[in-house]
Every structure is written in structure tokens, then in C-alpha cells.
Amino acid sequence: DAMVIQNPRYQVTQFGKPVTLSCSQTLNHNVMYWYQQKSSQAPKLLFHYYDKDFNNEADTPDNFQSRRPNTSFCFLDIRSPGLGDTAMYLCATSRGQGQQYFGPGTRLTVL
Amino acid sequence: GEDVEQSLFLSVREGDSSVINCTYTDSSSTYLYWYKQEPGAGLQLLTYIFSNMDMKQDQRLTVLLNKKDKHLSLRIADTQTGDSAIYFCAEIETKAAGNKLTFGGGTRVLVKP
């Protein structure tokens, strides 16, 4: 089945230790998004790739970076995680401006 | 700026109807969405409505849209225990490159047997 896959599903890291979250898709969608969802809050868009073009949201901290080596994969890098970065990270894809399809999320805990 | 608001919590008895309400601010949204999130899981698209529609029905789900008041609601008929989850409404901002969903804070629905 075509889908959006996120790995790992759960990740624990230490304060300040870089971490990378992975998202892959078999939908062949050209747009990939990363959302952050803190406990009991709404998902919030961090950034997205439209094809190879990176689009950052104005209030996304510099600590968060992203890479998209090819159409299928997109990575979220947190250079120096803080305790406040503990959250669920959701990846989504779309074809152009169409409907977004979400992955199951990676729950990140920073200790 | 965009701001989407929802009530926090809804308790309903199994078999009754649930109504979840949402207000939004971006009148230019072409679509409005309802997503379901079960504990520890991602977002599942339940249904959506095009902005020039007043109502959309999809099996047990009915979406009502009042553009004048910027009010969106989701009615779940014959609510089941499996409907217990958090429900998010979302408006969409279409950009030149992709689009941006702005979510409400979510309504936690608890279905009691």
C-alpha cells in the first residue's frame, strides 16, 4: 500500500545530543512537510519541501533543519535538542497544493 | 493571522450523536478539514468540505459550514466507542509552493458505553 512511513516511531535522546528523524513515502508526492505537536496541542508546521525547494516557517527555531536527498525521503535534524523539543513529530506529503497525507509520527523525548 | 478554535472536551453516550464545533478566521481557505487522532498515532483525515458548500455527508459524518460566521461543525451519528479520540479541524492556506494547514487545538471526545 502506498503510504507515509516514519522511523523510528519512538526516539529518546539526551539534552544537546543531535538527533535525526526520518520520513519516507511511496506516494510519489512532490511536497513533504514536517509538523511538531507538543502534548495536548495542535500540530504546528515547521517547514516543507516543494520539490527541492525548502520553505521554512518564520517562527521555526534555527535548531531545526531538514534535508531531502530525493523525492521519497525527507529528514528532520535537531542539532542540539532541548527539553522543550520533546514532542510528536509528524511528516506529511501532498501532490502540489492537494490534500496532505500524514505518517504515524515519531515521538521524541529529550532527557 | 490564522486562528482556529475548538472546544476542549466532549463526552457522549454510545449510540448518541456527537457534534464538534470549530471557528476559523481565514475566509480565503478553499477547503476545511476534520482529522482524527487516536492516542500515540498520527492524523487520519476523516472528511473535508469545499468552501462553497454548506453541507457534506459521508456515511456517519456530516459537516456543516457557515461561511458568514466562519463556523464549521462535525456531527458523528450513532457514536461508537471506537470514535473516542481527539478531533482537529484545520483551515488551509494555499501558497505558491505547497500549502499550510492551521489546526485548532483539538476536541477530545470520550464515548461512554
PDB file of C-alpha atoms in Angstrom:
ATOM      1  CA  ASP A   1       0.000   0.000   0.000  1.00  0.00           C
ATOM      2  CA  ALA A   2       1.219   3.498  -0.788  1.00  0.00           C
ATOM      3  CA  MET A   3       1.946   5.290   2.438  1.00  0.00           C
ATOM      4  CA  VAL A   4       3.980   7.680   4.539  1.00  0.00           C
ATOM      5  CA  ILE A   5       6.465   5.936   6.828  1.00  0.00           C
ATOM      6  CA  GLN A   6       8.286   7.437   9.763  1.00  0.00           C
ATOM      7  CA  ASN A   7      11.256   5.966  11.604  1.00  0.00           C
ATOM      8  CA  PRO A   8      11.801   5.468  14.389  1.00  0.00           C
ATOM      9  CA  ARG A   9       8.352   5.553  15.992  1.00  0.00           C
ATOM     10  CA  TYR A  10       9.916   6.377  19.359  1.00  0.00           C
ATOM     11  CA  GLN A  11      13.201   8.137  20.000  1.00  0.00           C
ATOM     12  CA  VAL A  12      14.868   9.107  23.251  1.00  0.00           C
ATOM     13  CA  THR A  13      17.848  11.442  23.186  1.00  0.00           C
ATOM     14  CA  GLN A  14      19.905  13.393  25.665  1.00  0.00           C
ATOM     15  CA  PHE A  15      19.850  17.125  26.041  1.00  0.00           C
ATOM     16  CA  GLY A  16      22.165  18.615  23.403  1.00  0.00           C
ATOM     17  CA  LYS A  17      22.759  15.365  21.508  1.00  0.00           C
ATOM     18  CA  PRO A  18      21.897  15.704  17.789  1.00  0.00           C
ATOM     19  CA  VAL A  19      19.060  13.555  16.532  1.00  0.00           C
ATOM     20  CA  THR A  20      17.668  12.757  13.077  1.00  0.00           C
ATOM     21  CA  LEU A  21      14.131  11.665  12.303  1.00  0.00           C
ATOM     22  CA  SER A  22      13.274  10.005   9.023  1.00  0.00           C
ATOM     23  CA  CYS A  23      10.269  10.120   6.719  1.00  0.00           C
ATOM     24  CA  SER A  24       9.756   8.199   3.508  1.00  0.00           C
ATOM     25  CA  GLN A  25       6.829   7.971   1.114  1.00  0.00           C
ATOM     26  CA  THR A  26       5.679   5.712  -1.675  1.00  0.00           C
ATOM     27  CA  LEU A  27       3.047   8.145  -2.948  1.00  0.00           C
ATOM     28  CA  ASN A  28       5.488   9.926  -5.278  1.00  0.00           C
ATOM     29  CA  HIS A  29       4.258  13.251  -3.920  1.00  0.00           C
ATOM     30  CA  ASN A  30       6.397  16.279  -4.652  1.00  0.00           C
ATOM     31  CA  VAL A  31       5.733  18.111  -1.375  1.00  0.00           C
ATOM     32  CA  MET A  32       6.844  16.906   2.067  1.00  0.00           C
ATOM     33  CA  TYR A  33       6.054  18.606   5.373  1.00  0.00           C
ATOM     34  CA  TRP A  34       7.274  18.404   8.955  1.00  0.00           C
ATOM     35  CA  TYR A  35       4.955  19.297  11.845  1.00  0.00           C
ATOM     36  CA  GLN A  36       5.700  19.474  15.566  1.00  0.00           C
ATOM     37  CA  GLN A  37       2.949  18.512  18.001  1.00  0.00           C
ATOM     38  CA  LYS A  38       3.563  19.105  21.682  1.00  0.00           C
ATOM     39  CA  SER A  39       1.472  17.354  24.286  1.00  0.00           C
ATOM     40  CA  SER A  40      -2.208  18.367  24.184  1.00  0.00           C
ATOM     41  CA  GLN A  41      -1.539  20.928  21.460  1.00  0.00           C
ATOM     42  CA  ALA A  42      -2.278  21.306  17.776  1.00  0.00           C
ATOM     43  CA  PRO A  43       0.293  20.251  15.178  1.00  0.00           C
ATOM     44  CA  LYS A  44       2.377  23.194  14.024  1.00  0.00           C
ATOM     45  CA  LEU A  45       4.134  23.402  10.661  1.00  0.00           C
ATOM     46  CA  LEU A  46       7.924  23.668  10.943  1.00  0.00           C
ATOM     47  CA  PHE A  47       8.858  23.667   7.254  1.00  0.00           C
ATOM     48  CA  HIS A  48       8.223  21.921   3.979  1.00  0.00           C
ATOM     49  CA  TYR A  49       9.934  20.980   0.737  1.00  0.00           C
ATOM     50  CA  TYR A  50       8.231  21.746  -2.550  1.00  0.00           C
ATOM     51  CA  ASP A  51      10.237  19.558  -4.890  1.00  0.00           C
ATOM     52  CA  LYS A  52      13.796  20.532  -3.935  1.00  0.00           C
ATOM     53  CA  ASP A  53      12.873  23.965  -2.626  1.00  0.00           C
ATOM     54  CA  PHE A  54      12.992  24.367   1.140  1.00  0.00           C
ATOM     55  CA  ASN A  55      10.310  26.588   2.740  1.00  0.00           C
ATOM     56  CA  ASN A  56      10.877  27.489   6.371  1.00  0.00           C
ATOM     57  CA  GLU A  57       8.164  28.880   8.651  1.00  0.00           C
ATOM     58  CA  ALA A  58       9.118  32.217  10.169  1.00  0.00           C
ATOM     59  CA  ASP A  59       8.968  31.030  13.767  1.00  0.00           C
ATOM     60  CA  THR A  60      10.790  27.720  13.364  1.00  0.00           C
ATOM     61  CA  PRO A  61      13.897  27.718  15.587  1.00  0.00           C
ATOM     62  CA  ASP A  62      17.304  27.563  13.891  1.00  0.00           C
ATOM     63  CA  ASN A  63      17.941  24.384  15.839  1.00  0.00           C
ATOM     64  CA  PHE A  64      15.680  22.552  13.387  1.00  0.00           C
ATOM     65  CA  GLN A  65      16.971  21.676   9.933  1.00  0.00           C
ATOM     66  CA  SER A  66      15.774  19.448   7.146  1.00  0.00           C
ATOM     67  CA  ARG A  67      17.206  17.529   4.218  1.00  0.00           C
ATOM     68  CA  ARG A  68      15.540  15.969   1.225  1.00  0.00           C
ATOM     69  CA  PRO A  69      18.035  13.861  -0.726  1.00  0.00           C
ATOM     70  CA  ASN A  70      15.420  12.563  -3.171  1.00  0.00           C
ATOM     71  CA  THR A  71      11.669  12.558  -3.799  1.00  0.00           C
ATOM     72  CA  SER A  72      10.981   9.699  -1.415  1.00  0.00           C
ATOM     73  CA  PHE A  73      12.915  10.718   1.688  1.00  0.00           C
ATOM     74  CA  CYS A  74      12.955  13.711   3.992  1.00  0.00           C
ATOM     75  CA  PHE A  75      14.871  14.087   7.249  1.00  0.00           C
ATOM     76  CA  LEU A  76      14.375  16.307  10.268  1.00  0.00           C
ATOM     77  CA  ASP A  77      17.609  17.170  12.090  1.00  0.00           C
ATOM     78  CA  ILE A  78      17.608  18.695  15.540  1.00  0.00           C
ATOM     79  CA  ARG A  79      21.110  19.968  16.138  1.00  0.00           C
ATOM     80  CA  SER A  80      21.020  20.490  19.891  1.00  0.00           C
ATOM     81  CA  PRO A  81      17.753  19.241  21.343  1.00  0.00           C
ATOM     82  CA  GLY A  82      16.402  20.967  24.401  1.00  0.00           C
ATOM     83  CA  LEU A  83      13.845  19.684  26.890  1.00  0.00           C
ATOM     84  CA  GLY A  84      11.223  21.832  25.150  1.00  0.00           C
ATOM     85  CA  ASP A  85      11.687  19.859  21.934  1.00  0.00           C
ATOM     86  CA  THR A  86      10.014  16.821  23.452  1.00  0.00           C
ATOM     87  CA  ALA A  87       7.053  16.305  21.133  1.00  0.00           C
ATOM     88  CA  MET A  88       5.478  14.182  18.424  1.00  0.00           C
ATOM     89  CA  TYR A  89       6.933  14.953  15.006  1.00  0.00           C
ATOM     90  CA  LEU A  90       4.596  14.354  12.089  1.00  0.00           C
ATOM     91  CA  CYS A  91       5.585  14.061   8.454  1.00  0.00           C
ATOM     92  CA  ALA A  92       3.049  14.692   5.700  1.00  0.00           C
ATOM     93  CA  THR A  93       3.090  14.667   1.900  1.00  0.00           C
ATOM     94  CA  SER A  94       0.961  16.164  -0.843  1.00  0.00           C
ATOM     95  CA  ARG A  95       0.835  16.429  -4.581  1.00  0.00           C
ATOM     96  CA  GLY A  96       1.206  20.129  -5.167  1.00  0.00           C
ATOM     97  CA  GLN A  97      -1.436  22.036  -3.236  1.00  0.00           C
ATOM     98  CA  GLY A  98      -3.583  18.956  -2.749  1.00  0.00           C
ATOM     99  CA  GLN A  99      -4.598  17.011   0.308  1.00  0.00           C
ATOM    100  CA  GLN A 100      -1.924  16.199   2.869  1.00  0.00           C
ATOM    101  CA  TYR A 101      -1.338  12.614   3.934  1.00  0.00           C
ATOM    102  CA  PHE A 102       0.210  12.080   7.357  1.00  0.00           C
ATOM    103  CA  GLY A 103       2.578   9.466   8.670  1.00  0.00           C
ATOM    104  CA  PRO A 104       2.146   7.839  12.108  1.00  0.00           C
ATOM    105  CA  GLY A 105       4.626  10.224  13.753  1.00  0.00           C
ATOM    106  CA  THR A 106       7.815   9.890  15.788  1.00  0.00           C
ATOM    107  CA  ARG A 107       7.505  10.533  19.481  1.00  0.00           C
ATOM    108  CA  LEU A 108      10.715  12.247  20.623  1.00  0.00           C
ATOM    109  CA  THR A 109      11.699  12.510  24.279  1.00  0.00           C
ATOM    110  CA  VAL A 110      14.620  14.713  25.296  1.00  0.00           C
ATOM    111  CA  LEU A 111      16.089  13.863  28.702  1.00  0.00           C
TER     112      LEU A 111
ATOM    113  CA  GLY B   1      -3.164  35.862  11.322  1.00  0.00           C
ATOM    114  CA  GLU B   2      -4.856  32.494  11.352  1.00  0.00           C
ATOM    115  CA  ASP B   3      -6.551  31.247  14.467  1.00  0.00           C
ATOM    116  CA  VAL B   4      -8.677  28.135  14.656  1.00  0.00           C
ATOM    117  CA  GLU B   5     -10.574  27.410  17.856  1.00  0.00           C
ATOM    118  CA  GLN B   6     -12.364  24.378  19.208  1.00  0.00           C
ATOM    119  CA  SER B   7     -13.926  23.346  22.484  1.00  0.00           C
ATOM    120  CA  LEU B   8     -11.620  21.141  24.533  1.00  0.00           C
ATOM    121  CA  PHE B   9     -13.743  18.222  25.528  1.00  0.00           C
ATOM    122  CA  LEU B  10     -16.934  16.359  24.660  1.00  0.00           C
ATOM    123  CA  SER B  11     -18.471  13.431  26.476  1.00  0.00           C
ATOM    124  CA  VAL B  12     -21.157  11.418  24.728  1.00  0.00           C
ATOM    125  CA  ARG B  13     -23.043   8.195  25.348  1.00  0.00           C
ATOM    126  CA  GLU B  14     -22.591   5.342  22.899  1.00  0.00           C
ATOM    127  CA  GLY B  15     -25.298   5.436  20.221  1.00  0.00           C
ATOM    128  CA  ASP B  16     -25.955   9.176  20.598  1.00  0.00           C
ATOM    129  CA  SER B  17     -24.824  11.822  18.125  1.00  0.00           C
ATOM    130  CA  SER B  18     -21.692  13.904  18.723  1.00  0.00           C
ATOM    131  CA  VAL B  19     -21.302  17.455  17.486  1.00  0.00           C
ATOM    132  CA  ILE B  20     -17.879  19.083  17.472  1.00  0.00           C
ATOM    133  CA  ASN B  21     -17.650  22.792  16.713  1.00  0.00           C
ATOM    134  CA  CYS B  22     -14.873  24.895  15.245  1.00  0.00           C
ATOM    135  CA  THR B  23     -14.391  28.540  14.349  1.00  0.00           C
ATOM    136  CA  TYR B  24     -11.777  29.736  11.904  1.00  0.00           C
ATOM    137  CA  THR B  25     -10.530  33.082  10.683  1.00  0.00           C
ATOM    138  CA  ASP B  26      -9.097  32.665   7.171  1.00  0.00           C
ATOM    139  CA  SER B  27     -12.020  33.359   4.848  1.00  0.00           C
ATOM    140  CA  SER B  28      -9.860  32.522   1.847  1.00  0.00           C
ATOM    141  CA  SER B  29      -9.490  28.864   2.843  1.00  0.00           C
ATOM    142  CA  THR B  30     -10.611  26.784  -0.108  1.00  0.00           C
ATOM    143  CA  TYR B  31     -11.086  23.653   1.980  1.00  0.00           C
ATOM    144  CA  LEU B  32     -11.712  22.933   5.637  1.00  0.00           C
ATOM    145  CA  TYR B  33     -10.725  19.612   7.129  1.00  0.00           C
ATOM    146  CA  TRP B  34     -11.526  17.298  10.003  1.00  0.00           C
ATOM    147  CA  TYR B  35      -8.778  14.980  11.257  1.00  0.00           C
ATOM    148  CA  LYS B  36      -8.950  12.230  13.908  1.00  0.00           C
ATOM    149  CA  GLN B  37      -6.024  11.352  16.156  1.00  0.00           C
ATOM    150  CA  GLU B  38      -6.025   8.277  18.360  1.00  0.00           C
ATOM    151  CA  PRO B  39      -3.576   8.027  21.287  1.00  0.00           C
ATOM    152  CA  GLY B  40       0.027   7.873  20.137  1.00  0.00           C
ATOM    153  CA  ALA B  41      -0.914   7.878  16.483  1.00  0.00           C
ATOM    154  CA  GLY B  42      -0.697  10.222  13.510  1.00  0.00           C
ATOM    155  CA  LEU B  43      -3.506  12.219  11.949  1.00  0.00           C
ATOM    156  CA  GLN B  44      -6.202  10.471   9.969  1.00  0.00           C
ATOM    157  CA  LEU B  45      -8.173  12.562   7.506  1.00  0.00           C
ATOM    158  CA  LEU B  46     -11.860  11.998   8.240  1.00  0.00           C
ATOM    159  CA  THR B  47     -13.528  14.343   5.822  1.00  0.00           C
ATOM    160  CA  TYR B  48     -13.292  17.767   4.266  1.00  0.00           C
ATOM    161  CA  ILE B  49     -15.601  20.351   2.786  1.00  0.00           C
ATOM    162  CA  PHE B  50     -15.058  22.739  -0.094  1.00  0.00           C
ATOM    163  CA  SER B  51     -15.601  26.332   0.913  1.00  0.00           C
ATOM    164  CA  ASN B  52     -18.506  26.892  -1.471  1.00  0.00           C
ATOM    165  CA  MET B  53     -20.537  24.090   0.119  1.00  0.00           C
ATOM    166  CA  ASP B  54     -22.881  24.321   3.101  1.00  0.00           C
ATOM    167  CA  MET B  55     -23.033  20.668   3.968  1.00  0.00           C
ATOM    168  CA  LYS B  56     -21.335  17.398   3.204  1.00  0.00           C
ATOM    169  CA  GLN B  57     -22.467  13.974   4.333  1.00  0.00           C
ATOM    170  CA  ASP B  58     -20.211  10.935   4.364  1.00  0.00           C
ATOM    171  CA  GLN B  59     -21.772   7.852   5.998  1.00  0.00           C
ATOM    172  CA  ARG B  60     -21.981   8.658   9.738  1.00  0.00           C
ATOM    173  CA  LEU B  61     -20.266  12.009   9.315  1.00  0.00           C
ATOM    174  CA  THR B  62     -21.983  15.296   8.488  1.00  0.00           C
ATOM    175  CA  VAL B  63     -20.041  18.510   8.053  1.00  0.00           C
ATOM    176  CA  LEU B  64     -21.806  21.858   8.206  1.00  0.00           C
ATOM    177  CA  LEU B  65     -20.154  25.071   7.094  1.00  0.00           C
ATOM    178  CA  ASN B  66     -21.392  28.581   7.835  1.00  0.00           C
ATOM    179  CA  LYS B  67     -19.092  30.866   5.904  1.00  0.00           C
ATOM    180  CA  LYS B  68     -20.711  34.035   7.156  1.00  0.00           C
ATOM    181  CA  ASP B  69     -19.952  33.134  10.773  1.00  0.00           C
ATOM    182  CA  LYS B  70     -16.776  31.158   9.901  1.00  0.00           C
ATOM    183  CA  HIS B  71     -18.176  28.221  11.787  1.00  0.00           C
ATOM    184  CA  LEU B  72     -17.583  24.574  10.986  1.00  0.00           C
ATOM    185  CA  SER B  73     -19.102  21.576  12.704  1.00  0.00           C
ATOM    186  CA  LEU B  74     -18.729  17.812  12.543  1.00  0.00           C
ATOM    187  CA  ARG B  75     -21.605  15.580  13.512  1.00  0.00           C
ATOM    188  CA  ILE B  76     -20.961  11.897  14.157  1.00  0.00           C
ATOM    189  CA  ALA B  77     -24.144   9.849  14.101  1.00  0.00           C
ATOM    190  CA  ASP B  78     -24.513   6.699  16.244  1.00  0.00           C
ATOM    191  CA  THR B  79     -21.247   7.363  18.078  1.00  0.00           C
ATOM    192  CA  GLN B  80     -19.248   4.231  18.899  1.00  0.00           C
ATOM    193  CA  THR B  81     -16.527   3.569  21.487  1.00  0.00           C
ATOM    194  CA  GLY B  82     -14.040   3.462  18.592  1.00  0.00           C
ATOM    195  CA  ASP B  83     -14.834   7.111  17.929  1.00  0.00           C
ATOM    196  CA  SER B  84     -13.094   8.098  21.174  1.00  0.00           C
ATOM    197  CA  ALA B  85     -10.164  10.233  20.007  1.00  0.00           C
ATOM    198  CA  ILE B  86      -9.037  13.825  19.542  1.00  0.00           C
ATOM    199  CA  TYR B  87     -10.614  15.614  16.600  1.00  0.00           C
ATOM    200  CA  PHE B  88      -8.881  18.511  14.899  1.00  0.00           C
ATOM    201  CA  CYS B  89     -10.378  20.949  12.460  1.00  0.00           C
ATOM    202  CA  ALA B  90      -7.982  22.681  10.086  1.00  0.00           C
ATOM    203  CA  GLU B  91      -8.066  25.515   7.610  1.00  0.00           C
ATOM    204  CA  ILE B  92      -5.747  25.651   4.667  1.00  0.00           C
ATOM    205  CA  GLU B  93      -3.631  28.485   3.328  1.00  0.00           C
ATOM    206  CA  THR B  94      -2.665  27.909  -0.262  1.00  0.00           C
ATOM    207  CA  LYS B  95       0.844  29.061  -1.041  1.00  0.00           C
ATOM    208  CA  ALA B  96       2.780  29.260  -4.252  1.00  0.00           C
ATOM    209  CA  ALA B  97       4.736  26.236  -3.064  1.00  0.00           C
ATOM    210  CA  GLY B  98       2.518  23.701  -1.362  1.00  0.00           C
ATOM    211  CA  ASN B  99       0.014  24.691   1.280  1.00  0.00           C
ATOM    212  CA  LYS B 100      -0.152  25.211   5.025  1.00  0.00           C
ATOM    213  CA  LEU B 101      -2.637  23.630   7.393  1.00  0.00           C
ATOM    214  CA  THR B 102      -3.506  25.536  10.558  1.00  0.00           C
ATOM    215  CA  PHE B 103      -5.095  23.304  13.147  1.00  0.00           C
ATOM    216  CA  GLY B 104      -7.407  24.019  16.020  1.00  0.00           C
ATOM    217  CA  GLY B 105      -6.383  22.875  19.465  1.00  0.00           C
ATOM    218  CA  GLY B 106      -8.368  19.655  19.178  1.00  0.00           C
ATOM    219  CA  THR B 107     -11.512  18.364  20.859  1.00  0.00           C
ATOM    220  CA  ARG B 108     -11.137  15.261  22.984  1.00  0.00           C
ATOM    221  CA  VAL B 109     -14.195  13.071  22.518  1.00  0.00           C
ATOM    222  CA  LEU B 110     -14.941  10.433  25.140  1.00  0.00           C
ATOM    223  CA  VAL B 111     -17.603   7.878  24.287  1.00  0.00           C
ATOM    224  CA  LYS B 112     -19.157   6.179  27.293  1.00  0.00           C
ATOM    225  CA  PRO B 113     -20.777   2.752  26.951  1.00  0.00           C
TER     226      PRO B 113
END
